[in-house]
């Protein structure tokens, strides 16, 4: 069967393309189909279908009954027309194939035509809409009162709109039909006012006044209310024998006014100003704001739409037409000056003249405005355009995009954001009952808060879900998705592309060149960068005046919609601006790189962070078109990405760059290694091998010394590329390089159990970094010293040092480093006995880890906390999660695995699963680096558990002593070790335990390294 046509505005009707009716089943299947038709093209939940069929008292087998009705309908209709989607059913038809949806679209179009001062077309459209009604809506559905009431209300509003259009036409409207409507809806004031106007136009003034008096009595008796100001004003005008005709000079608002309350208040405050111009890019709502302000101002208003004026010389004629000033017969012999005709018409009038859409005739509009303001003392002008008129005394009201939700706002807060409110209200017009979800924020943000774009997107809810709109915006771009708009709108406002194209067409050639080049900037730029990439700054100022570019806080930016349009123009022109852009930002990061390791690092981090979007755009372009520049950008930004906590942002570009480069040029091998480090763990084996080979032979001062830090974090101490003999030469003689060399040696000493040497080195490095004012190095020294203090049980000192480290890292904004320090402090707080403080640290760390992608250490430390709180099941889950997310091949995360395995083994012992405990302890021993004695100590302590299982308590005591040798001390507050020591002491007595422990503690480092061999 070909696609059917459906009717619910009367008895349910289904017709095929041949026009013949399609037979349907009994009343229940027909009611089900009617319910689906109300939401044609959208999913209707089974619960809603049951409510529509049976209301609040459904039968026990209601779900099965719905399925049976669907089966019957599928036998009469194409089988794939009704789709099942798990939670409900969807009727796969175009909403315009259903008379109810077609009616609502036509009614909206008719109202728009009415507001656009086209009563003849409005009347024809509204008659077509109302002709779709064949009787009461949805007679088959017993429980659809709300839907029927809504459709009846739209029908009545459309009828009122039709009457309004007819009143504006020479033939007028039927007084008899109007009397019937007023009788049926006696409290509806708009109908009553229309009847009064129709009677007055027919010379029946007394009858019109009686209609008002009848309405006044009814309102008082029924509601205890007075007539509305509009109806009362009409009554007063009729008493003065000055009844107005239907006026379409000020467009009637079709929708609620949303999101411009502050600007509206400003316009109200400027009521005494004689010339106010609302400026802003296309689609920001300039006309809507002007109309709303004029409507609320309480003055006589003349609205002049200049958008259709193609010749600047016709601007005065457009004003004459709006004022109702006609050419005279004498004008054929001696045409009067149209400007003087307008001046004469307005000379003594107290009037607000609204000049809308002045941008393409701005000079002519300015000249006329100047003449009118000089000659007409009671006149005020409210203009709209994409640039000011440029007259002395002009007050500007610039429109920015609608405010978006603040990042991190709760749903109750972000739903109040103007952009979200606008989307929601427009969505309700096409999808009743709509409630905004997070996807609405995503859509509004992607559309820059542009009112027109948001309204166009909300209108697409007729065909798509919110999630589908968000996905299509991301996949296909805004210009394709928002390619349908109001059929009655001016051509330049029907689609998003048309809005921007109109503004583009008003630019000079020089302005178009600068505009298309400016599109290479992501997130805007300062004047120096713009002039270097785009050219003349004077032209930039012109673009700002024309609302094509926004200037704020010393930066220039385009709204994303405009930027994407200009980017297309850039590609069409073959302009090399992207190459110039990449070169400029390479120069910037090279200049910044050394300053990031000095006291001035915060200023330079802030400067680079302000250009983050541009840096990313430059890198993406270079990766695809100039890999050499891409490598240089990676090398110069490595320290910035690390210190500012943005390492993850470079990973994708680094991986793509490695694939494009292959074998790096000899002069860029250092940058190649940094690229590998940023792409870990997603690098190929040959890429890692190439980086190791480079590090094994590199024997010169590095251009980017922070690379040695990154290498140590990823490859770990003792890796082939870390050669102490060459480290000094690679780092060079600069003070920061010398300090980081001392820090590196101290950290290796700490990991290797040489704690006295480690502490001396950490103090020396800390002093050097403090003298330099370099916060990252200071924080590293403080954090490691805090760990040593906590091992000794110096709790107050440990807390102080950790807090200082957190304060310094917080200044840098490196959230992933904050996560690590919080977790280490939480572990110390647990050993101190303050579980609540540890839990607070871990809650903060977990929140940051969701953004930074550092969950392994958080999961491990959460496991420790759960274990201490007596929740072994939760502890096990956290330890297993830590194992799952610990990145292989990255030293700082892979090193957690043996610790997690040891912790899980201890839980297995408590569960009595000795076989699993042995397997886990064996895995921990296999995975530990034997060259790092400190980490090996944890595994040795774990194997002391096994010794207890085997009944060799003396061996357990011996291993605990050996672990103290390996780490350099026994850790204060380690409950797991304390439990093993207590059990061994109970088994063999305190004296034998002490002797065996002392024997293990007396081992040399090399001997201790072999205790598990």
mmCIF file of C-alpha atoms in Angstrom, residues 504 506-521 530-531 533-536 539-540 543 548-549 558 565-567 569-571 573-578:
data_model
loop_
_atom_site.group_PDB
_atom_site.id
_atom_site.type_symbol
_atom_site.label_atom_id
_atom_site.label_comp_id
_atom_site.label_asym_id
_atom_site.label_seq_id
_atom_site.Cartn_x
_atom_site.Cartn_y
_atom_site.Cartn_z
ATOM 1 C CA UNK A 504 28.363 38.825 4.190
ATOM 2 C CA UNK A 506 26.928 43.848 2.904
ATOM 3 C CA UNK A 507 30.727 43.721 3.421
ATOM 4 C CA UNK A 508 33.261 45.384 1.145
ATOM 5 C CA UNK A 509 35.895 43.249 -0.589
ATOM 6 C CA UNK A 510 38.558 44.268 1.957
ATOM 7 C CA UNK A 511 36.198 43.429 4.818
ATOM 8 C CA UNK A 512 35.426 40.020 3.318
ATOM 9 C CA UNK A 513 39.161 39.221 3.062
ATOM 10 C CA UNK A 514 39.782 40.065 6.727
ATOM 11 C CA UNK A 515 36.601 38.247 7.804
ATOM 12 C CA UNK A 516 37.447 35.009 6.050
ATOM 13 C CA UNK A 517 40.994 35.081 7.475
ATOM 14 C CA UNK A 518 39.666 35.779 10.955
ATOM 15 C CA UNK A 519 37.801 32.462 10.753
ATOM 16 C CA UNK A 520 41.077 30.613 11.379
ATOM 17 C CA UNK A 521 41.020 31.828 14.982
ATOM 18 C CA UNK A 530 44.729 39.335 14.194
ATOM 19 C CA UNK A 531 46.902 41.908 12.428
ATOM 20 C CA UNK A 533 47.286 36.829 10.314
ATOM 21 C CA UNK A 534 44.509 38.954 8.797
ATOM 22 C CA UNK A 535 45.984 42.316 7.921
ATOM 23 C CA UNK A 536 44.670 45.832 8.472
ATOM 24 C CA UNK A 539 39.174 46.986 8.595
ATOM 25 C CA UNK A 540 38.756 44.895 11.737
ATOM 26 C CA UNK A 543 33.745 44.543 11.021
ATOM 27 C CA UNK A 548 30.292 40.717 12.091
ATOM 28 C CA UNK A 549 32.973 40.541 14.787
ATOM 29 C CA UNK A 558 33.269 35.668 15.649
ATOM 30 C CA UNK A 565 30.500 30.401 7.198
ATOM 31 C CA UNK A 566 33.671 32.474 6.757
ATOM 32 C CA UNK A 567 35.790 29.322 6.948
ATOM 33 C CA UNK A 569 34.724 31.288 2.114
ATOM 34 C CA UNK A 570 38.381 30.888 3.127
ATOM 35 C CA UNK A 571 38.532 27.433 1.554
ATOM 36 C CA UNK A 573 39.392 31.460 -1.925
ATOM 37 C CA UNK A 574 42.402 29.169 -1.367
ATOM 38 C CA UNK A 575 43.698 31.667 1.210
ATOM 39 C CA UNK A 576 46.861 30.454 3.087
ATOM 40 C CA UNK A 577 45.783 32.115 6.356
ATOM 41 C CA UNK A 578 45.855 28.809 8.273
#
